[in-house]
Each structure stands twice: as C-alpha cells, then as structure tokens.
Amino acid sequence: MTTIETPSTDTAPACHGAAQGAGPHGYSGDKEAHLKRLRRIEGQIRGLQRMVDEDVYCIDILTQVSASTKALQSFALSLLEEHLGHCVAAAAAAEDGGEELNAKVAEASAAIARLLRT
C-alpha cells in the first residue's frame, strides 16, 4: 500500500490569505459538484470491494480499478485547474504577491509532480 504525503493543514498556505479551513478556495464555487463527483468515485471503490468479495474475474476488477483511477485523476486535474485559476492568479494580482506567487507556483509544481508519479 502506498502512503501519500499531504501537507499538514497547520502549515499549508491558504489561498490568498484566507484562514485555514475556511474558503474561499478555487473549488468553493463548485463545492457541491465536487462532493457529488467524489461520492460517485467512493461508490466505484465500494464496487471494487464488492467485486473482490464476490470473486469476480481479475480482469474485470482491473478494468474497474482503471476507471476509478481515471476518475480520481480527472478530479485532481479539475482541482488543479481551479487552484491555478483562483489561488495562483490571486497571488499574481496581489500588490505584494511576489513571495506569495513564488510559493503558490512551487506548491502547484509539487502537486503536479505528485500527480505524475501516480
């Protein structure tokens, strides 16, 4: 099992000065759609558990794993696009955004690198 390192919520920078745990973040406007999408992905994962429990053919399970993986990748790319369009753009537009912009770009680059490793 692979462990995914995620930044602590205590140290991760918020979007353009927003308080930790509070929006608005780039995804806030589509929060319900994102939650609906994640619930659908969660259902796919539960379906995988059910398939294993029911001794479904290996290739059929692998096909479902691939579909679930693609769904998560698609969600991640959507979230990244919103981060770039909202958080990074806000840092670029800020008067004193030089340091914050560099941090946001580095943060996005690290997220992209993690996505590419999966």
Coordinates of C-alpha atoms in Angstrom, one line a residue, residues 47-112:
G47 CA -17.9 -1.6 -6.0
L48 CA -14.3 -2.8 -6.2
Q49 CA -14.6 -4.2 -2.6
R50 CA -17.8 -5.9 -3.6
M51 CA -16.2 -7.4 -6.7
V52 CA -13.4 -8.9 -4.7
D53 CA -15.9 -10.2 -2.1
E54 CA -17.9 -11.9 -4.9
D55 CA -14.8 -13.4 -6.5
V56 CA -15.3 -11.5 -9.8
Y57 CA -12.8 -12.2 -12.6
C58 CA -9.4 -10.5 -12.2
I59 CA -9.5 -8.6 -15.5
D60 CA -13.0 -7.2 -14.7
I61 CA -11.7 -5.9 -11.4
L62 CA -8.6 -4.4 -13.0
T63 CA -10.9 -2.6 -15.5
Q64 CA -12.8 -1.1 -12.7
V65 CA -9.6 -0.1 -10.9
S66 CA -8.6 1.7 -14.1
A67 CA -11.9 3.5 -14.3
S68 CA -11.6 4.6 -10.7
T69 CA -8.1 5.8 -11.2
K70 CA -9.0 7.8 -14.2
A71 CA -12.0 9.4 -12.3
L72 CA -9.6 10.4 -9.5
Q73 CA -7.1 11.8 -11.9
S74 CA -9.8 13.8 -13.7
F75 CA -11.0 15.2 -10.4
A76 CA -7.4 16.1 -9.4
L77 CA -6.8 17.9 -12.7
S78 CA -10.0 19.8 -12.3
L79 CA -9.0 20.9 -8.8
L80 CA -5.5 21.8 -10.0
E81 CA -7.0 24.0 -12.8
E82 CA -9.2 25.8 -10.3
H83 CA -6.2 26.3 -8.0
L84 CA -4.2 27.8 -10.8
G85 CA -7.1 30.0 -11.9
H86 CA -8.0 31.2 -8.5
C87 CA -5.2 30.9 -5.9
V88 CA -2.2 31.4 -8.1
A89 CA -3.9 34.1 -10.2
A90 CA -4.9 35.9 -7.0
A91 CA -1.3 35.8 -5.8
A92 CA -0.1 37.1 -9.1
A93 CA -2.6 40.0 -9.0
A94 CA -1.7 41.0 -5.4
E95 CA 0.4 44.1 -5.0
D96 CA 2.9 42.3 -2.7
G97 CA 2.3 39.0 -4.4
G98 CA 5.9 38.3 -5.4
E99 CA 6.8 36.0 -2.5
E100 CA 3.3 34.5 -2.3
L101 CA 3.2 34.0 -6.0
N102 CA 6.5 32.1 -5.9
A103 CA 5.1 29.9 -3.0
K104 CA 1.9 29.2 -4.9
V105 CA 3.8 28.2 -8.1
A106 CA 6.1 26.0 -6.1
E107 CA 3.1 24.4 -4.4
A108 CA 1.4 23.8 -7.7
S109 CA 4.5 22.4 -9.2
A110 CA 4.9 19.9 -6.3
A111 CA 1.2 18.9 -6.7
I112 CA 1.8 18.3 -10.4

